[in-house]
Short mmCIF file of N, CA and C in Angstrom, two decimals:
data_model
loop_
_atom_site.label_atom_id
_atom_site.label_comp_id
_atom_site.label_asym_id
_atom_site.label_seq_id
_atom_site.Cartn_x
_atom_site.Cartn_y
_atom_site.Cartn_z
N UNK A 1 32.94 13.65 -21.56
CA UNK A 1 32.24 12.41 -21.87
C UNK A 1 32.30 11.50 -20.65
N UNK A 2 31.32 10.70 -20.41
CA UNK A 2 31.13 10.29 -19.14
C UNK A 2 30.67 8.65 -19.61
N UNK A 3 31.46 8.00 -19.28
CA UNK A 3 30.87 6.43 -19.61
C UNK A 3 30.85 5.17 -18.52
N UNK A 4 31.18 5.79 -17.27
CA UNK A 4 30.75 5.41 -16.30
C UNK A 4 30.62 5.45 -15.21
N UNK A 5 29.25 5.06 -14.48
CA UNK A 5 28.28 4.89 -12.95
C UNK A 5 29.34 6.24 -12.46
N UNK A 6 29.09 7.18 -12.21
CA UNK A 6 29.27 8.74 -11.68
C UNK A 6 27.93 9.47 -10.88
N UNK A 7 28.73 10.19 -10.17
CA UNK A 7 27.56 10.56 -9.55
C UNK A 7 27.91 12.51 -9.44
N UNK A 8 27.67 13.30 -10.09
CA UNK A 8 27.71 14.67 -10.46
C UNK A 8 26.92 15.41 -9.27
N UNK A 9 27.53 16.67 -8.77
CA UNK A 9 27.00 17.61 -7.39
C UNK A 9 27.16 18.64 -8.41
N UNK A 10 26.30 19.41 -8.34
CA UNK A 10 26.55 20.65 -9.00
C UNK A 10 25.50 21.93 -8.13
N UNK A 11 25.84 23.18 -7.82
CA UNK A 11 24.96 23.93 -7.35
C UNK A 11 25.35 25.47 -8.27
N UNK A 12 24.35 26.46 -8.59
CA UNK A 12 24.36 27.83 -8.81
C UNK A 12 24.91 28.92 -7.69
N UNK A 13 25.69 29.57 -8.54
CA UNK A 13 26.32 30.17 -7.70
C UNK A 13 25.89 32.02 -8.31
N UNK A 14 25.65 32.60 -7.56
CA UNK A 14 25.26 34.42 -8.07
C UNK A 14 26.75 35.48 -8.27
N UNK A 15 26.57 36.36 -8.90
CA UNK A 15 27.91 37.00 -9.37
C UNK A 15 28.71 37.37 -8.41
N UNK A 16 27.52 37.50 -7.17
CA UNK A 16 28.17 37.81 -6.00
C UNK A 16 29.10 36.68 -5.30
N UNK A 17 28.48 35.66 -5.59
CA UNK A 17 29.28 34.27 -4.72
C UNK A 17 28.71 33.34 -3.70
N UNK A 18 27.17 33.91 -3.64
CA UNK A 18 25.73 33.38 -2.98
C UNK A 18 25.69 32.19 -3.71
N UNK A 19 25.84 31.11 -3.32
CA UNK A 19 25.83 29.43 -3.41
C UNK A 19 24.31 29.17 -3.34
N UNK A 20 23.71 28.37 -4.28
CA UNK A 20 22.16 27.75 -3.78
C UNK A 20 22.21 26.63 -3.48
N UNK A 21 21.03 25.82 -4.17
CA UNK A 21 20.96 24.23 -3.59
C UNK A 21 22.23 23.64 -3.94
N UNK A 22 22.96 22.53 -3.40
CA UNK A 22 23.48 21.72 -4.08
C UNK A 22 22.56 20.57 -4.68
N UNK A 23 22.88 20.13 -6.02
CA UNK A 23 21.54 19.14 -6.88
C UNK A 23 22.88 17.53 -7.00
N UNK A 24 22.31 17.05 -6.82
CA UNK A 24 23.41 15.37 -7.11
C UNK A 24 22.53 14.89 -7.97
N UNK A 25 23.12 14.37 -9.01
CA UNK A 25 22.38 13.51 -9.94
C UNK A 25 23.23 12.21 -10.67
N UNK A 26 22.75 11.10 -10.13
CA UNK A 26 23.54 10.05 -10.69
C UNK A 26 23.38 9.37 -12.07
N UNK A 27 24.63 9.11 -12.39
CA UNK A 27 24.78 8.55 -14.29
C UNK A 27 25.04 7.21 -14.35
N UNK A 28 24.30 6.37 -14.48
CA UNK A 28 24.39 5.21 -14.94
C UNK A 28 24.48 4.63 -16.84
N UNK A 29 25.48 4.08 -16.88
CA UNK A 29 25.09 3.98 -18.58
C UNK A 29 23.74 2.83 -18.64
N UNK A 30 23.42 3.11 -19.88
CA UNK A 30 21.85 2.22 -20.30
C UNK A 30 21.93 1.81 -21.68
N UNK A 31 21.49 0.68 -21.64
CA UNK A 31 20.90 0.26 -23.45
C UNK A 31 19.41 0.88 -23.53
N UNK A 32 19.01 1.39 -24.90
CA UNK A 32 17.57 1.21 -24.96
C UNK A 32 17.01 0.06 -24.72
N UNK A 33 15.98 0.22 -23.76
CA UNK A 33 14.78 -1.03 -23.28
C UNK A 33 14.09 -1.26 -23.94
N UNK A 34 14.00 -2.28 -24.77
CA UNK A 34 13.20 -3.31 -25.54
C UNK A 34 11.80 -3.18 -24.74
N UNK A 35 10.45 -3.08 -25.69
CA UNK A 35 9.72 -3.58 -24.91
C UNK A 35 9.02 -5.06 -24.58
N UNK A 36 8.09 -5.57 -24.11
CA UNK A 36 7.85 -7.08 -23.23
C UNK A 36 5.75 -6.86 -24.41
N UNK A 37 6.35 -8.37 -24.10
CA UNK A 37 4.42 -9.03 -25.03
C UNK A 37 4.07 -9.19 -23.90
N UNK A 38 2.74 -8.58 -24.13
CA UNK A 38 1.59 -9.10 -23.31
C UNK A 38 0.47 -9.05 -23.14
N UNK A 39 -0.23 -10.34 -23.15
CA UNK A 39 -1.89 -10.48 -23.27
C UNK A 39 -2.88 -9.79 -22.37
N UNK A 40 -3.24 -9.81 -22.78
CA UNK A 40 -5.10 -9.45 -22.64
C UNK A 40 -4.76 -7.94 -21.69
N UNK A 41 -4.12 -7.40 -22.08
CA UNK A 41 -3.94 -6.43 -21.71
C UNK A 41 -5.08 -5.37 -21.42
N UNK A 42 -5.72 -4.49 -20.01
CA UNK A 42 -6.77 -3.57 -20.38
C UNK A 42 -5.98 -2.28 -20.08
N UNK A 43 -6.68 -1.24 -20.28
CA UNK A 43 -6.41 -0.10 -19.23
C UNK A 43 -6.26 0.35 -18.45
N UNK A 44 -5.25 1.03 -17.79
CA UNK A 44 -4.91 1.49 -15.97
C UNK A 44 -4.15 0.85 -15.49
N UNK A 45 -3.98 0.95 -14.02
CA UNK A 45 -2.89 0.50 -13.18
C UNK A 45 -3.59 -0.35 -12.18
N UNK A 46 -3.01 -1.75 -11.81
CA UNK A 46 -3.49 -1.94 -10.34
C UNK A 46 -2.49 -1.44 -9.28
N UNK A 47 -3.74 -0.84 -8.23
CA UNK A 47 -3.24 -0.25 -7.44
C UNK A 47 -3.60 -1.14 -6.27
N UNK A 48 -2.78 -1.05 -5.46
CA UNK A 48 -2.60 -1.49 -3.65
C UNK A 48 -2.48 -0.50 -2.96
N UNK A 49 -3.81 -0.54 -1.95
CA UNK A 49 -4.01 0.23 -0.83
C UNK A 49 -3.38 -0.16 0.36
N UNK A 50 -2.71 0.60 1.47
CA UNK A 50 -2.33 0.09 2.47
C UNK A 50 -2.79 1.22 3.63
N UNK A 51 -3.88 1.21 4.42
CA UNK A 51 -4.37 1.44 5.41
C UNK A 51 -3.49 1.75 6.91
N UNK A 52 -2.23 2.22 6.33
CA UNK A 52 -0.87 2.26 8.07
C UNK A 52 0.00 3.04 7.13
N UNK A 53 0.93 3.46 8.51
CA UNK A 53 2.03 4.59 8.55
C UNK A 53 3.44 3.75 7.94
N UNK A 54 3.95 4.54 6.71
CA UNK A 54 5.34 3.34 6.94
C UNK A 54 5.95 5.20 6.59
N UNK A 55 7.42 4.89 7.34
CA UNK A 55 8.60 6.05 6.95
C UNK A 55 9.27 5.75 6.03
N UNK A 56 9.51 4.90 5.47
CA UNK A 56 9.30 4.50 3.59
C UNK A 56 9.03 3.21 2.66
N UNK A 57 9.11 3.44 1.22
CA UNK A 57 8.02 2.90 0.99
C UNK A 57 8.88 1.12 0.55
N UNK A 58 9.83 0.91 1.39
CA UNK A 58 10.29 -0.56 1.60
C UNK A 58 9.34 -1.33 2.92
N UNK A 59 8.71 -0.16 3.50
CA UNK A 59 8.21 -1.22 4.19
C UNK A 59 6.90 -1.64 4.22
N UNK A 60 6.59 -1.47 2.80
CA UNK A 60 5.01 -1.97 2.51
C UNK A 60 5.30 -3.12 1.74
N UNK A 61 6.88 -4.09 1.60
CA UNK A 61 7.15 -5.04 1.15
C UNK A 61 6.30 -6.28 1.30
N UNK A 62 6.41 -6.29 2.78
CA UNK A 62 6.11 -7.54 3.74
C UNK A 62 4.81 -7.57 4.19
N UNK A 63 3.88 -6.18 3.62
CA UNK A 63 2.31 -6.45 4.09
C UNK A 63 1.76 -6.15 3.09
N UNK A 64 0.29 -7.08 3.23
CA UNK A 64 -0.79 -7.45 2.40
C UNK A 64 -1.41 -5.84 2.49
N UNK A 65 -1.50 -6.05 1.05
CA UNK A 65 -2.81 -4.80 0.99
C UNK A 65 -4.03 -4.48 1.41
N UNK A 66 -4.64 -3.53 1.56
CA UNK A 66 -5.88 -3.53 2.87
C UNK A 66 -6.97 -3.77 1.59
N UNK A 67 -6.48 -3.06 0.38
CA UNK A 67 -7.42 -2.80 -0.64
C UNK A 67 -6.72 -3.01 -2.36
N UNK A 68 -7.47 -3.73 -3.12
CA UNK A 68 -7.08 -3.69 -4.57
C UNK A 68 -7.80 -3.22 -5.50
N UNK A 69 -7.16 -2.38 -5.97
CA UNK A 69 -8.07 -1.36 -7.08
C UNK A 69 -7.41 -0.96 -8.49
N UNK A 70 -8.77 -0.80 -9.04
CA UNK A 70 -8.02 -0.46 -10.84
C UNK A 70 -8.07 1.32 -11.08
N UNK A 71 -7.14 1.78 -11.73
CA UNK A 71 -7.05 3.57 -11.65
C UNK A 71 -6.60 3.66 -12.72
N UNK A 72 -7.12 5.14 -13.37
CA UNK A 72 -6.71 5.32 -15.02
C UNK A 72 -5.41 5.77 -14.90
N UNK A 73 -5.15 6.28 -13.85
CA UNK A 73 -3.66 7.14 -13.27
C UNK A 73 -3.26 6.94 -12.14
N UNK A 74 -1.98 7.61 -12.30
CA UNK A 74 -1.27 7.75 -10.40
C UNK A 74 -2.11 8.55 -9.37
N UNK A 75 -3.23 7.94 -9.04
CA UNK A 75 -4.18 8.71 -7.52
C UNK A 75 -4.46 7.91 -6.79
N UNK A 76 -4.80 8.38 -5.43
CA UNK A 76 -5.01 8.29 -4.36
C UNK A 76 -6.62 7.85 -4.31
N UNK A 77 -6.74 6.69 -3.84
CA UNK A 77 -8.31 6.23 -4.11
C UNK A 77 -9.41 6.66 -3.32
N UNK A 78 -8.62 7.27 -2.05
CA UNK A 78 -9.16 7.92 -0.78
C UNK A 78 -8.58 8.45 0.00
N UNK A 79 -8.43 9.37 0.73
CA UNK A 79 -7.49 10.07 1.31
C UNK A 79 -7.81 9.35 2.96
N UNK A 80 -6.42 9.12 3.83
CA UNK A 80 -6.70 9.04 5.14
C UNK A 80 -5.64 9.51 5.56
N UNK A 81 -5.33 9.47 6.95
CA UNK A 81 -4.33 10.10 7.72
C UNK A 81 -2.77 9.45 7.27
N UNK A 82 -2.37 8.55 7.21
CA UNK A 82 -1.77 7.67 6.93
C UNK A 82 -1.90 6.74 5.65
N UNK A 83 -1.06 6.29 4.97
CA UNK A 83 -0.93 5.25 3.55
C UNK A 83 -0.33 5.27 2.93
N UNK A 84 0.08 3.78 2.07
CA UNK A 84 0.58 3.73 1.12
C UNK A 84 0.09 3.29 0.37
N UNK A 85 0.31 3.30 -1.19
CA UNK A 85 -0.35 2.92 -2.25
C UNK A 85 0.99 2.04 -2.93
N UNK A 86 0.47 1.26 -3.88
CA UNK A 86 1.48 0.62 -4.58
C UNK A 86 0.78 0.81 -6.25
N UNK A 87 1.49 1.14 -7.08
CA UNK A 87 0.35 0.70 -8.69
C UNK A 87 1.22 0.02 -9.69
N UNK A 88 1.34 -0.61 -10.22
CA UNK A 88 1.87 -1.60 -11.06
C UNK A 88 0.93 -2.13 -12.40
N UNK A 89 1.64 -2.11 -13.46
CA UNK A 89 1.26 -2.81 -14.74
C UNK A 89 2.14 -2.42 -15.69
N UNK A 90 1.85 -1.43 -16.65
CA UNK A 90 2.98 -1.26 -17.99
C UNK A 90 2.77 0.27 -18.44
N UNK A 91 3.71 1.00 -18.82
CA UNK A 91 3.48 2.16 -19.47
C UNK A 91 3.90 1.89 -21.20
N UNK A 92 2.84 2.76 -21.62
CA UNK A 92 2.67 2.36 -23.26
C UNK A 92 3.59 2.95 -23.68
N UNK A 93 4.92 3.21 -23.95
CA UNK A 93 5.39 4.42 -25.10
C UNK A 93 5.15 4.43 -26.56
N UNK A 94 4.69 5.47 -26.54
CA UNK A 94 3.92 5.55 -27.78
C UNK A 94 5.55 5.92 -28.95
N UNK A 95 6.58 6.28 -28.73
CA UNK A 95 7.75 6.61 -29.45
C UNK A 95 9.24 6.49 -29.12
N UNK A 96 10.22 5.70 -29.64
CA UNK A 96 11.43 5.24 -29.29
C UNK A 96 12.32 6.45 -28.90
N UNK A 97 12.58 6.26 -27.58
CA UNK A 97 13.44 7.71 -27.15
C UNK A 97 13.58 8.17 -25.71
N UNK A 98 13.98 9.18 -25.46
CA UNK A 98 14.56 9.37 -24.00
C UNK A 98 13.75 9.94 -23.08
N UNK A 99 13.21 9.24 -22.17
CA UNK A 99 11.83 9.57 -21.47
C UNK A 99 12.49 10.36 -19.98
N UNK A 100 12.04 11.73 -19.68
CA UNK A 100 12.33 12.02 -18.61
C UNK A 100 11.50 12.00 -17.79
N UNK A 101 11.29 11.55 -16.66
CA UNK A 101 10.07 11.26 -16.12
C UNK A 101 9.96 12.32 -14.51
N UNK A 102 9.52 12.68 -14.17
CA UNK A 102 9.11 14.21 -13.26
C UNK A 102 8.33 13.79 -11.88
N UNK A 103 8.73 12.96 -10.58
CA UNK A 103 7.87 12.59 -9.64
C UNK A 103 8.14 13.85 -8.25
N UNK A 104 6.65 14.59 -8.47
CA UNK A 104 6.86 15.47 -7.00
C UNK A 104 6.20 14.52 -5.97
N UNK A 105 6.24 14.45 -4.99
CA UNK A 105 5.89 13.71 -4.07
C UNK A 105 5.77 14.52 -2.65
N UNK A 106 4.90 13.96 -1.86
CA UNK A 106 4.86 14.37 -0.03
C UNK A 106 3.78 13.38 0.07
N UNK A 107 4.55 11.97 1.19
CA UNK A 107 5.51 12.30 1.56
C UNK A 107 6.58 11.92 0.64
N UNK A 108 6.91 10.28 0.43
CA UNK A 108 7.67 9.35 -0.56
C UNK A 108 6.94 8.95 -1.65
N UNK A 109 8.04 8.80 -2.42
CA UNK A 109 7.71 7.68 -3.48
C UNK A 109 8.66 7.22 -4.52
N UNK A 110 8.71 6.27 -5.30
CA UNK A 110 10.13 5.17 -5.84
C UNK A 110 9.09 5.10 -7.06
N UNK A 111 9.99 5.50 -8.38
CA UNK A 111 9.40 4.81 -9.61
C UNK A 111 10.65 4.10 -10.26
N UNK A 112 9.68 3.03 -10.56
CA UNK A 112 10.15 1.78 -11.70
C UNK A 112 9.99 1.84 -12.88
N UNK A 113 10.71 1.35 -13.59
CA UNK A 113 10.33 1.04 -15.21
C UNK A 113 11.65 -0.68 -15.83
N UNK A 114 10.85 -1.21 -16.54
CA UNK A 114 11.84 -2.17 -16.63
C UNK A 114 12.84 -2.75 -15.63
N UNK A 115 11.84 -2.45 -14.29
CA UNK A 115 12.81 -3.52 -13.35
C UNK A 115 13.85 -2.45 -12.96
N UNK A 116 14.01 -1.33 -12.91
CA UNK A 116 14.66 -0.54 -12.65
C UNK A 116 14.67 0.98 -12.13
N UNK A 117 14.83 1.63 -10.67
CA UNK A 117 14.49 2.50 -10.26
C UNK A 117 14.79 3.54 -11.47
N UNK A 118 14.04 4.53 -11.47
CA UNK A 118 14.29 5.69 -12.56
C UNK A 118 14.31 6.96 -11.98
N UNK A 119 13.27 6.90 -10.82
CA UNK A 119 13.21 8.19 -10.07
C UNK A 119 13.17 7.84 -7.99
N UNK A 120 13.83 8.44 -7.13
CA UNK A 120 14.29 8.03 -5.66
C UNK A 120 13.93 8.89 -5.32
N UNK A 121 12.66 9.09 -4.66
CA UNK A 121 12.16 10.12 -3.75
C UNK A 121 11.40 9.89 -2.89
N UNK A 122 12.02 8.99 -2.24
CA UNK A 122 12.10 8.03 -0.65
C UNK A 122 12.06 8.95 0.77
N UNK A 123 10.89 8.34 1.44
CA UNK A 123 11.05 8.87 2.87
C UNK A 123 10.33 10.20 3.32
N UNK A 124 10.08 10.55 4.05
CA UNK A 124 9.46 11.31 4.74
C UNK A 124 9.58 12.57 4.61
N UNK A 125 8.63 13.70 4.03
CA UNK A 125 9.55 14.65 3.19
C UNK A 125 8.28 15.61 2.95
N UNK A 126 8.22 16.90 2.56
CA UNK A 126 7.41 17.66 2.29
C UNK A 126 7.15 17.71 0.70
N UNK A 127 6.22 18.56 -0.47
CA UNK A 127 6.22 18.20 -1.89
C UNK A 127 7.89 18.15 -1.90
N UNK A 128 8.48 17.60 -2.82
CA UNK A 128 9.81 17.27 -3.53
C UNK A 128 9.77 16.71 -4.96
N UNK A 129 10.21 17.55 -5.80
CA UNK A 129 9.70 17.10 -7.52
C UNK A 129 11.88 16.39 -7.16
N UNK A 130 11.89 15.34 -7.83
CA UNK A 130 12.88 14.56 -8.49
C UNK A 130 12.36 13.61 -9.96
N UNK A 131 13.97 13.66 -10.52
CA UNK A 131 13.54 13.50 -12.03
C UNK A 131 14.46 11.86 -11.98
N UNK A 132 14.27 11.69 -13.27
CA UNK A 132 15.35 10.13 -13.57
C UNK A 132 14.81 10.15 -15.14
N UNK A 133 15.61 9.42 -16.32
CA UNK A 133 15.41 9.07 -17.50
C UNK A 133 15.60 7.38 -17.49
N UNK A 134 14.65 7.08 -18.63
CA UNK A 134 14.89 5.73 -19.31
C UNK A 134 14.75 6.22 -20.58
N UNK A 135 15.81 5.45 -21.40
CA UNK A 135 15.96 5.13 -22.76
C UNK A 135 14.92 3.98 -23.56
N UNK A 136 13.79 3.86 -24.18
CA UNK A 136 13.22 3.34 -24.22
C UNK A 136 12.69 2.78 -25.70
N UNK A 137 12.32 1.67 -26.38
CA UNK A 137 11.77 1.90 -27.24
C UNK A 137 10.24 1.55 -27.17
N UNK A 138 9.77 2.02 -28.71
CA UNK A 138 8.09 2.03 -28.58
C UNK A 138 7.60 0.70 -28.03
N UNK A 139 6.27 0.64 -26.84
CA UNK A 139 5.77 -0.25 -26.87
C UNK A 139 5.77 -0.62 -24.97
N UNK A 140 5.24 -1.37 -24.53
CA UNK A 140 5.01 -1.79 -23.09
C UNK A 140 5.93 -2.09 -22.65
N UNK A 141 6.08 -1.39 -21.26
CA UNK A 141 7.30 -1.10 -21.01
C UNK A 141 6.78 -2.25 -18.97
N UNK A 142 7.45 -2.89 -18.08
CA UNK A 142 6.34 -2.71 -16.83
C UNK A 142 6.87 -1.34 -15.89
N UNK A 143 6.13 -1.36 -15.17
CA UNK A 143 6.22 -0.22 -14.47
C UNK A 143 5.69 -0.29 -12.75
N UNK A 144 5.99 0.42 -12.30
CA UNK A 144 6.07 0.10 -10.56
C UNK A 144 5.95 1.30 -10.04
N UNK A 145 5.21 1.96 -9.21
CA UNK A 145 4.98 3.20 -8.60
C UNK A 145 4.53 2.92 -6.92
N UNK A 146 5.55 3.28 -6.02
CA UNK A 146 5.18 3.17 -4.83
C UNK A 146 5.38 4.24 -4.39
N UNK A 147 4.17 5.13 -3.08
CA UNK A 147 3.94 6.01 -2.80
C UNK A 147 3.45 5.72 -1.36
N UNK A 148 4.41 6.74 -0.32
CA UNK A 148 4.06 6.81 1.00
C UNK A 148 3.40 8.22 1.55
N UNK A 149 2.37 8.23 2.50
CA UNK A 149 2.31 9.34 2.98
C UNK A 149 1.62 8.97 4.51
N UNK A 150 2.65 10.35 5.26
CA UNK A 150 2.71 10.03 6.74
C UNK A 150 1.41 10.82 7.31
N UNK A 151 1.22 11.58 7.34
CA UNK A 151 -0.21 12.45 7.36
C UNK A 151 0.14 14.16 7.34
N UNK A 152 -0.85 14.58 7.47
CA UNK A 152 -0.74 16.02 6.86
C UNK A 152 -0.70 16.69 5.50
N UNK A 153 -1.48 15.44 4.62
CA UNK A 153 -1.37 15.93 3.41
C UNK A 153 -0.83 15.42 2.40
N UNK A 154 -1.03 15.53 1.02
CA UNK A 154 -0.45 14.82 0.25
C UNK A 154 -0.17 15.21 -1.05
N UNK A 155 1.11 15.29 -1.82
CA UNK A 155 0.94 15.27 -3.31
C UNK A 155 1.43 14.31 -3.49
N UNK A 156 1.04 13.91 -4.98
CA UNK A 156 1.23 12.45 -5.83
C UNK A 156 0.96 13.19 -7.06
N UNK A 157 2.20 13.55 -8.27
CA UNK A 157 1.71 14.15 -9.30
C UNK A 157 3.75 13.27 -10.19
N UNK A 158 3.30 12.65 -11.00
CA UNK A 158 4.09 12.02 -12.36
C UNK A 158 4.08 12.53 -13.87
N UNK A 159 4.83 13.15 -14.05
CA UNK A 159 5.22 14.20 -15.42
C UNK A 159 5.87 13.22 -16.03
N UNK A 160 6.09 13.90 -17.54
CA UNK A 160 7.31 12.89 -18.44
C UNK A 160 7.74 14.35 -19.42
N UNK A 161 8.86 14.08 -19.81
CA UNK A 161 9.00 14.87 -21.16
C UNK A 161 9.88 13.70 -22.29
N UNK A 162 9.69 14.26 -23.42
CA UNK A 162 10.13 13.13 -25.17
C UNK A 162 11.52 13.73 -25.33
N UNK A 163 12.21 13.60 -24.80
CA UNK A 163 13.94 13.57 -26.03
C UNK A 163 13.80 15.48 -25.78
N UNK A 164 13.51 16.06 -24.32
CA UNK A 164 13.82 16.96 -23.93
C UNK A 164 12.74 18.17 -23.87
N UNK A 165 10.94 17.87 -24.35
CA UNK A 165 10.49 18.30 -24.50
C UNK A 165 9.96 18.98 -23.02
N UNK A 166 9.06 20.12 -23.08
CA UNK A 166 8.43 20.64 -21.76
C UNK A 166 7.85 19.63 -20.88
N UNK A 167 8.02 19.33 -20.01
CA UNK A 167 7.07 18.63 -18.92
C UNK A 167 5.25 18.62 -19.27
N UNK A 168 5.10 17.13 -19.12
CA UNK A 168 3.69 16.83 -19.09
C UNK A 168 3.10 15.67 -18.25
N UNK A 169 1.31 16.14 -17.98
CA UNK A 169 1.37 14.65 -17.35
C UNK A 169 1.28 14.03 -17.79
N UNK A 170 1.47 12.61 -17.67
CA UNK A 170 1.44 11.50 -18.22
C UNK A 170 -0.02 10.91 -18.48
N UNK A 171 -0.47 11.05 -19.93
CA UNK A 171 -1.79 10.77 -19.97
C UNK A 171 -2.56 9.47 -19.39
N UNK A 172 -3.76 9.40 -19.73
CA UNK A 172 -4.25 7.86 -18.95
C UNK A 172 -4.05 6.62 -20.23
N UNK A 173 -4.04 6.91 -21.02
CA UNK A 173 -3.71 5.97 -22.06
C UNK A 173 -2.55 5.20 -22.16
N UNK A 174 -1.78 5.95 -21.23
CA UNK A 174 -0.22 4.89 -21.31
C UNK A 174 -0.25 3.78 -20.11
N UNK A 175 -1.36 3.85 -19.69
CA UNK A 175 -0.84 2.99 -18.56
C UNK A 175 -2.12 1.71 -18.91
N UNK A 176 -1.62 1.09 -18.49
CA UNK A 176 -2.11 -1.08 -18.93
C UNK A 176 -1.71 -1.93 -17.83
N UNK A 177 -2.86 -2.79 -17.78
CA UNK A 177 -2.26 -3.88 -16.87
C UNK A 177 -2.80 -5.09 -17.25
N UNK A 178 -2.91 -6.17 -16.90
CA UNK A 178 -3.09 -7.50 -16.74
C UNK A 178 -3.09 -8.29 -15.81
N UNK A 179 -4.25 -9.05 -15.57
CA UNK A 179 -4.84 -9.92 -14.64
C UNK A 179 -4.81 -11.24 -15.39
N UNK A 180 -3.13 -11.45 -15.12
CA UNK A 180 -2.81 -12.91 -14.95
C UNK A 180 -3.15 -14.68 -14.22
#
C-alpha cells in the first residue's frame, strides 16, 4: 500500500536474466476532481499556433501566438518545419472514474487537466507514448495540451481508457471551450 508521493522503477527481466527498459512511474495521492460551471460553452479546443523552434514546450510561455484557431481535436492545423501548438478549454467526462490518459508524441508534449500535469513527455524526442491518470468526476473538467515539434516530422495522437478499459481516442465530443 502506497500513500505517499513515491516514485516506482521497475523493468522486465527474461528467464535468462536479459533486463529491458527500465519504466519510472510516479505516485502522487489525489482526491476525485470535482468538476467547474461554465457558460456558453461550444465545441473543440482553442488552439495556439506558434510559427518557431522551441526544445520544449516551456518556452512557448513568453510568446504570442502566430495563429488562433478552433479544432474538434488534438491536430496540427498545418504542418511546417518547426512549431508549437498550445490547445486549451475543458474535457467533458461523460462518467465518474479513473481516466488513464495515453500521449505518444515527437517531438514534446505536457498534458493538463484540473490545473495539473497528468502526462510529461517533454523535450526533444522521437514518437514516445507516456501515460498519467486523473481521478475524476462526471462533467467539465479544464484542460491544457502543449505540443512541440523540432522538424522532421511529427506525431500528436491522445488516447484515454475508463477504470482500466482498452485504449481509445479521445472522441471530439469531449472537448469544449469558451470565449470569455
Amino acid at each position: 500500500s502506497i500513500s505517499t508521493p513515491t516514485t516506482l522503477r521497475m523493468a522486465l527481466f527474461s528467464p535468462g536474466g536479459a533486463k529491458g527498459e527500465i519504466y519510472s512511474l510516479n505516485f502522487h495521492p489525489s482526491e476525485m476532481k470535482n468538476p467547474v460551471s461554465v457558460k456558453n460553452i461550444k465545441d473543440g479546443l482553442l488552439g495556439s499556433f506558434f510559427d518557431k523552434k522551441f526544445i520544449n514546450t516551456k518556452g512557448m510561455a513568453d510568446e504570442a501566438p502566430d495563429e488562433i484557431f478552433v479544432v474538434s481535436n488534438i491536430k496540427a492545423p498545418k504542418e511546417t518545419k518547426s512549431f508549437g501548438l498550445v490547445f486549451n478549454g475543458y474535457i467533458d467526462i461523460p462518467e465518474t472514474g479513473i481516466y488513464s490518459f495515453y500521449f505518444t508524441c515527437d517531438d514534446g508534449g505536457v498534458l493538463y487537466i484540473d490545473n495539473e500535469m497528468v502526462v510529461d513527455n517533454d523535450g526533444l524526442h522521437s514518437a514516445v507514448l507516456k501515460s498519467g491518470q486523473s481521478a475524476m468526476k462526471k462533467g467539465l473538467h479544464p484542460f491544457k495540451l502543449d505540443f512541440i515539434e523540432g522538424g522532421g516530422g511529427y506525431t500528436l495522437r491522445l488516447q484515454y481508457s475508463y477504470n482500466g478499459s482498452a485504449p481509445k481516442d479521445v472522441p471530439d465530443n469531449w472537448f469544449k471551450f469558451t470565449k470569455e
